PDB file of C-alpha atoms in Angstrom:
ATOM      1  CA  UNK A   1      90.624   1.395  28.986  1.00 69.00           C
ATOM      2  CA  UNK A   2      88.054  -1.331  28.272  1.00 78.00           C
ATOM      3  CA  UNK A   3      87.265  -3.580  25.323  1.00 88.00           C
ATOM      4  CA  UNK A   4      86.576  -1.965  21.924  1.00 92.00           C
ATOM      5  CA  UNK A   5      83.117  -3.035  20.716  1.00 93.00           C
ATOM      6  CA  UNK A   6      82.691  -1.545  17.230  1.00 96.00           C
ATOM      7  CA  UNK A   7      84.410   0.206  14.334  1.00 96.00           C
ATOM      8  CA  UNK A   8      83.295   2.001  11.165  1.00 96.00           C
ATOM      9  CA  UNK A   9      85.144   3.467   8.208  1.00 94.00           C
ATOM     10  CA  UNK A  10      84.575   7.122   7.370  1.00 90.00           C
ATOM     11  CA  UNK A  11      85.521   9.267   4.397  1.00 83.00           C
ATOM     12  CA  UNK A  12      89.043  10.701   3.903  1.00 85.00           C
ATOM     13  CA  UNK A  13      90.778   7.586   5.293  1.00 91.00           C
ATOM     14  CA  UNK A  14      89.323   8.022   8.751  1.00 93.00           C
ATOM     15  CA  UNK A  15      87.716   5.475  11.077  1.00 95.00           C
ATOM     16  CA  UNK A  16      85.862   5.618  14.377  1.00 95.00           C
ATOM     17  CA  UNK A  17      85.897   3.063  17.146  1.00 95.00           C
ATOM     18  CA  UNK A  18      83.688   2.675  20.205  1.00 95.00           C
ATOM     19  CA  UNK A  19      84.432   1.005  23.519  1.00 93.00           C
ATOM     20  CA  UNK A  20      82.870  -0.267  26.728  1.00 91.00           C
ATOM     21  CA  UNK A  21      84.654   2.584  28.552  1.00 90.00           C
ATOM     22  CA  UNK A  22      82.199   5.028  26.808  1.00 90.00           C
ATOM     23  CA  UNK A  23      84.872   6.478  24.518  1.00 91.00           C
ATOM     24  CA  UNK A  24      84.562   7.038  20.768  1.00 94.00           C
ATOM     25  CA  UNK A  25      87.801   7.803  18.952  1.00 94.00           C
ATOM     26  CA  UNK A  26      88.300   9.254  15.465  1.00 94.00           C
ATOM     27  CA  UNK A  27      91.400   7.737  13.829  1.00 95.00           C
ATOM     28  CA  UNK A  28      93.496   8.779  10.818  1.00 94.00           C
ATOM     29  CA  UNK A  29      94.283   5.597   8.892  1.00 95.00           C
ATOM     30  CA  UNK A  30      97.162   7.175   6.942  1.00 94.00           C
ATOM     31  CA  UNK A  31      99.140   8.248   9.999  1.00 94.00           C
ATOM     32  CA  UNK A  32      97.741   5.528  12.301  1.00 92.00           C
ATOM     33  CA  UNK A  33      97.133   8.159  14.981  1.00 95.00           C
ATOM     34  CA  UNK A  34      94.170   9.379  16.995  1.00 93.00           C
ATOM     35  CA  UNK A  35      92.645  12.542  15.522  1.00 92.00           C
ATOM     36  CA  UNK A  36      90.119  13.347  18.224  1.00 91.00           C
ATOM     37  CA  UNK A  37      88.011  11.983  21.021  1.00 90.00           C
ATOM     38  CA  UNK A  38      84.280  12.228  20.186  1.00 90.00           C
ATOM     39  CA  UNK A  39      83.097  10.776  23.517  1.00 84.00           C
ATOM     40  CA  UNK A  40      85.152  10.946  26.677  1.00 83.00           C
ATOM     41  CA  UNK A  41      85.853   7.764  28.646  1.00 82.00           C
ATOM     42  CA  UNK A  42      83.833   7.077  31.782  1.00 73.00           C
ATOM     43  CA  UNK A  43      85.095   8.693  34.965  1.00 68.00           C
ATOM     44  CA  UNK A  44      84.219   7.424  38.425  1.00 60.00           C
ATOM     45  CA  UNK A  45      81.208   9.377  39.653  1.00 61.00           C
ATOM     46  CA  UNK A  46      78.747   8.287  42.298  1.00 50.00           C
ATOM     47  CA  UNK A  47      75.802   9.564  40.191  1.00 50.00           C
ATOM     48  CA  UNK A  48      76.360   7.465  37.046  1.00 61.00           C
ATOM     49  CA  UNK A  49      76.287   3.784  36.224  1.00 63.00           C
ATOM     50  CA  UNK A  50      79.364   2.647  34.297  1.00 64.00           C
ATOM     51  CA  UNK A  51      77.513   0.178  32.065  1.00 65.00           C
ATOM     52  CA  UNK A  52      74.793   2.533  30.738  1.00 72.00           C
ATOM     53  CA  UNK A  53      77.061   4.625  28.502  1.00 80.00           C
ATOM     54  CA  UNK A  54      78.890   1.716  26.891  1.00 92.00           C
ATOM     55  CA  UNK A  55      79.230   2.193  23.124  1.00 95.00           C
ATOM     56  CA  UNK A  56      77.854  -0.848  21.264  1.00 96.00           C
ATOM     57  CA  UNK A  57      77.606   0.406  17.666  1.00 97.00           C
ATOM     58  CA  UNK A  58      78.938   3.124  15.370  1.00 97.00           C
ATOM     59  CA  UNK A  59      78.288   4.203  11.767  1.00 97.00           C
ATOM     60  CA  UNK A  60      79.563   7.025   9.534  1.00 95.00           C
ATOM     61  CA  UNK A  61      78.133   8.996   6.615  1.00 94.00           C
ATOM     62  CA  UNK A  62      79.524  12.179   5.112  1.00 90.00           C
ATOM     63  CA  UNK A  63      80.536  14.380   8.070  1.00 92.00           C
ATOM     64  CA  UNK A  64      78.449  12.566  10.700  1.00 96.00           C
ATOM     65  CA  UNK A  65      79.271   9.765  13.111  1.00 95.00           C
ATOM     66  CA  UNK A  66      76.365   7.957  14.779  1.00 97.00           C
ATOM     67  CA  UNK A  67      76.982   6.277  18.133  1.00 97.00           C
ATOM     68  CA  UNK A  68      74.621   3.700  19.686  1.00 97.00           C
ATOM     69  CA  UNK A  69      74.845   3.101  23.422  1.00 95.00           C
ATOM     70  CA  UNK A  70      73.686   0.610  26.030  1.00 94.00           C
ATOM     71  CA  UNK A  71      71.376   3.274  27.542  1.00 94.00           C
ATOM     72  CA  UNK A  72      69.204   3.256  24.372  1.00 96.00           C
ATOM     73  CA  UNK A  73      70.429   6.560  22.940  1.00 96.00           C
ATOM     74  CA  UNK A  74      71.792   7.381  19.493  1.00 97.00           C
ATOM     75  CA  UNK A  75      74.231  10.310  19.523  1.00 96.00           C
ATOM     76  CA  UNK A  76      75.181  12.191  16.361  1.00 97.00           C
ATOM     77  CA  UNK A  77      78.607  13.857  16.150  1.00 96.00           C
ATOM     78  CA  UNK A  78      80.050  16.170  13.518  1.00 94.00           C
ATOM     79  CA  UNK A  79      83.431  14.580  12.747  1.00 93.00           C
ATOM     80  CA  UNK A  80      84.859  17.865  11.406  1.00 91.00           C
ATOM     81  CA  UNK A  81      84.451  19.694  14.717  1.00 93.00           C
ATOM     82  CA  UNK A  82      84.099  16.691  17.100  1.00 92.00           C
ATOM     83  CA  UNK A  83      80.923  18.331  18.434  1.00 94.00           C
ATOM     84  CA  UNK A  84      77.813  16.528  19.637  1.00 95.00           C
ATOM     85  CA  UNK A  85      75.024  17.625  17.279  1.00 96.00           C
ATOM     86  CA  UNK A  86      71.998  15.687  18.563  1.00 97.00           C
ATOM     87  CA  UNK A  87      71.044  12.842  20.887  1.00 97.00           C
ATOM     88  CA  UNK A  88      68.014  10.754  19.955  1.00 97.00           C
ATOM     89  CA  UNK A  89      66.169   8.950  22.738  1.00 96.00           C
ATOM     90  CA  UNK A  90      63.380   6.441  22.294  1.00 93.00           C
ATOM     91  CA  UNK A  91      64.813   2.943  22.277  1.00 97.00           C
ATOM     92  CA  UNK A  92      63.880   1.016  25.414  1.00 96.00           C
ATOM     93  CA  UNK A  93      66.947  -1.243  25.187  1.00 96.00           C
ATOM     94  CA  UNK A  94      70.602  -1.121  24.139  1.00 97.00           C
ATOM     95  CA  UNK A  95      71.273   0.096  20.579  1.00 97.00           C
ATOM     96  CA  UNK A  96      73.066  -2.901  19.074  1.00 97.00           C
ATOM     97  CA  UNK A  97      73.446  -1.819  15.432  1.00 97.00           C
ATOM     98  CA  UNK A  98      73.433   1.263  13.204  1.00 97.00           C
ATOM     99  CA  UNK A  99      73.428   1.714   9.439  1.00 96.00           C
ATOM    100  CA  UNK A 100      73.179   4.612   7.023  1.00 95.00           C
ATOM    101  CA  UNK A 101      71.307   4.217   3.740  1.00 93.00           C
ATOM    102  CA  UNK A 102      73.943   4.343   0.981  1.00 89.00           C
ATOM    103  CA  UNK A 103      74.878   7.895  -0.107  1.00 88.00           C
ATOM    104  CA  UNK A 104      72.246   9.518   2.125  1.00 92.00           C
ATOM    105  CA  UNK A 105      71.850  10.838   5.634  1.00 94.00           C
ATOM    106  CA  UNK A 106      69.053   8.354   6.395  1.00 95.00           C
ATOM    107  CA  UNK A 107      70.046   6.449   9.560  1.00 96.00           C
ATOM    108  CA  UNK A 108      68.560   3.234  10.973  1.00 97.00           C
ATOM    109  CA  UNK A 109      69.163   1.934  14.506  1.00 98.00           C
ATOM    110  CA  UNK A 110      68.400  -1.562  15.808  1.00 97.00           C
ATOM    111  CA  UNK A 111      67.966  -2.440  19.462  1.00 97.00           C
ATOM    112  CA  UNK A 112      67.392  -5.157  22.012  1.00 97.00           C
ATOM    113  CA  UNK A 113      63.880  -3.654  22.351  1.00 97.00           C
ATOM    114  CA  UNK A 114      62.990  -5.461  19.039  1.00 96.00           C
ATOM    115  CA  UNK A 115      62.543  -2.196  17.121  1.00 96.00           C
ATOM    116  CA  UNK A 116      64.284  -0.402  14.286  1.00 97.00           C
ATOM    117  CA  UNK A 117      64.149   3.386  14.348  1.00 97.00           C
ATOM    118  CA  UNK A 118      64.551   5.565  11.245  1.00 96.00           C
ATOM    119  CA  UNK A 119      66.102   9.069  11.347  1.00 97.00           C
ATOM    120  CA  UNK A 120      66.755  11.836   8.804  1.00 96.00           C
ATOM    121  CA  UNK A 121      70.023  13.607   9.672  1.00 96.00           C
ATOM    122  CA  UNK A 122      69.526  16.339   7.063  1.00 96.00           C
ATOM    123  CA  UNK A 123      66.720  17.646   9.269  1.00 96.00           C
ATOM    124  CA  UNK A 124      67.920  15.954  12.507  1.00 96.00           C
ATOM    125  CA  UNK A 125      64.519  14.285  12.908  1.00 97.00           C
ATOM    126  CA  UNK A 126      63.227  10.929  14.064  1.00 97.00           C
ATOM    127  CA  UNK A 127      60.908   9.603  11.318  1.00 95.00           C
ATOM    128  CA  UNK A 128      59.380   6.267  12.308  1.00 95.00           C
ATOM    129  CA  UNK A 129      59.696   2.991  14.190  1.00 95.00           C
ATOM    130  CA  UNK A 130      59.673  -0.367  12.404  1.00 95.00           C
ATOM    131  CA  UNK A 131      58.152  -3.271  14.351  1.00 95.00           C
ATOM    132  CA  UNK A 132      58.326  -6.977  13.565  1.00 93.00           C
ATOM    133  CA  UNK A 133      61.181  -8.779  15.287  1.00 94.00           C
ATOM    134  CA  UNK A 134      60.151 -11.001  18.198  1.00 95.00           C
ATOM    135  CA  UNK A 135      63.526 -10.690  19.961  1.00 95.00           C
ATOM    136  CA  UNK A 136      66.357  -8.147  19.854  1.00 96.00           C
ATOM    137  CA  UNK A 137      67.763  -6.853  16.565  1.00 97.00           C
ATOM    138  CA  UNK A 138      71.389  -7.949  16.271  1.00 96.00           C
ATOM    139  CA  UNK A 139      72.419  -6.755  12.800  1.00 96.00           C
ATOM    140  CA  UNK A 140      71.362  -4.120  10.300  1.00 95.00           C
ATOM    141  CA  UNK A 141      72.485  -2.941   6.878  1.00 95.00           C
ATOM    142  CA  UNK A 142      70.969  -0.569   4.363  1.00 91.00           C
ATOM    143  CA  UNK A 143      72.417  -0.728   0.876  1.00 84.00           C
ATOM    144  CA  UNK A 144      68.999  -1.306  -0.665  1.00 76.00           C
ATOM    145  CA  UNK A 145      66.989   1.705  -1.831  1.00 78.00           C
ATOM    146  CA  UNK A 146      63.707   0.334  -0.409  1.00 80.00           C
ATOM    147  CA  UNK A 147      64.942   0.027   3.146  1.00 88.00           C
ATOM    148  CA  UNK A 148      67.159  -1.852   5.567  1.00 94.00           C
ATOM    149  CA  UNK A 149      67.757  -5.551   5.997  1.00 95.00           C
ATOM    150  CA  UNK A 150      67.866  -6.722   9.602  1.00 96.00           C
ATOM    151  CA  UNK A 151      68.586  -9.916  11.503  1.00 95.00           C
ATOM    152  CA  UNK A 152      67.512 -10.708  15.008  1.00 94.00           C
ATOM    153  CA  UNK A 153      67.797 -13.165  17.825  1.00 94.00           C
ATOM    154  CA  UNK A 154      64.394 -14.498  16.706  1.00 92.00           C
ATOM    155  CA  UNK A 155      66.353 -16.329  13.954  1.00 92.00           C
ATOM    156  CA  UNK A 156      64.831 -14.240  11.162  1.00 94.00           C
ATOM    157  CA  UNK A 157      66.151 -11.878   8.538  1.00 94.00           C
ATOM    158  CA  UNK A 158      63.788  -9.135   7.435  1.00 94.00           C
ATOM    159  CA  UNK A 159      63.911  -7.014   4.282  1.00 94.00           C
ATOM    160  CA  UNK A 160      61.993  -3.820   5.039  1.00 94.00           C
ATOM    161  CA  UNK A 161      60.074  -1.832   2.421  1.00 91.00           C
ATOM    162  CA  UNK A 162      59.722   1.648   3.887  1.00 88.00           C
ATOM    163  CA  UNK A 163      57.444   3.068   1.168  1.00 86.00           C
ATOM    164  CA  UNK A 164      55.070   0.086   1.335  1.00 86.00           C
ATOM    165  CA  UNK A 165      55.115  -0.118   5.142  1.00 86.00           C
ATOM    166  CA  UNK A 166      55.842  -3.858   4.929  1.00 89.00           C
ATOM    167  CA  UNK A 167      58.667  -6.362   5.183  1.00 92.00           C
ATOM    168  CA  UNK A 168      59.646  -9.813   3.950  1.00 90.00           C
ATOM    169  CA  UNK A 169      60.568 -12.439   6.536  1.00 91.00           C
ATOM    170  CA  UNK A 170      63.234 -15.083   5.998  1.00 92.00           C
ATOM    171  CA  UNK A 171      63.292 -17.778   8.672  1.00 89.00           C
ATOM    172  CA  UNK A 172      66.437 -19.694   9.590  1.00 73.00           C
ATOM    173  CA  UNK A 173      66.899 -22.864  11.504  1.00 64.00           C
ATOM    174  CA  UNK A 174      66.983 -25.511   8.788  1.00 61.00           C
ATOM    175  CA  UNK A 175      70.099 -27.642   8.628  1.00 62.00           C
ATOM    176  CA  UNK A 176      72.456 -26.869   5.777  1.00 58.00           C
ATOM    177  CA  UNK A 177      73.421 -29.983   3.780  1.00 61.00           C
ATOM    178  CA  UNK A 178      77.161 -30.839   3.811  1.00 66.00           C
ATOM    179  CA  UNK A 179      79.190 -29.537   0.883  1.00 60.00           C
TER     180      UNK A 179
END
């Protein structure tokens, strides 16, 4: 019912999309039809706040779909059965971005709380928190073997080295000369 906020491609010509109405939909790209509803849309209830469950980020790897919400949770769904497998809590702000390490079940989540959290979905465990951004994390990708690359509202990009427990900082802000 409300604005879509994110989309991710999955295997087997599938995609998932998330929305401000709390819904997450699994789509079949070949038939252009909805396959299943992973998260139901928000229903009026005096006990819940409509904005807290808004879906802000999604990511897919193998059979799993990860869903980041405004309430700071990361929910893991099995796309084969449309079942909720696990909900990770721990972020103190909205989860703005999610990324799986290429060809693994290692998941990273970035948040407005300035942190990046690392999960292992093979064991369904939270592993560690990465600190360094001075403002919220706004983007995250993880195609590098060493760790994710993140960008934040602090106008930095950071290349994280998980094994070395360190990161490189790239600062923006300089004017780009005209082409």
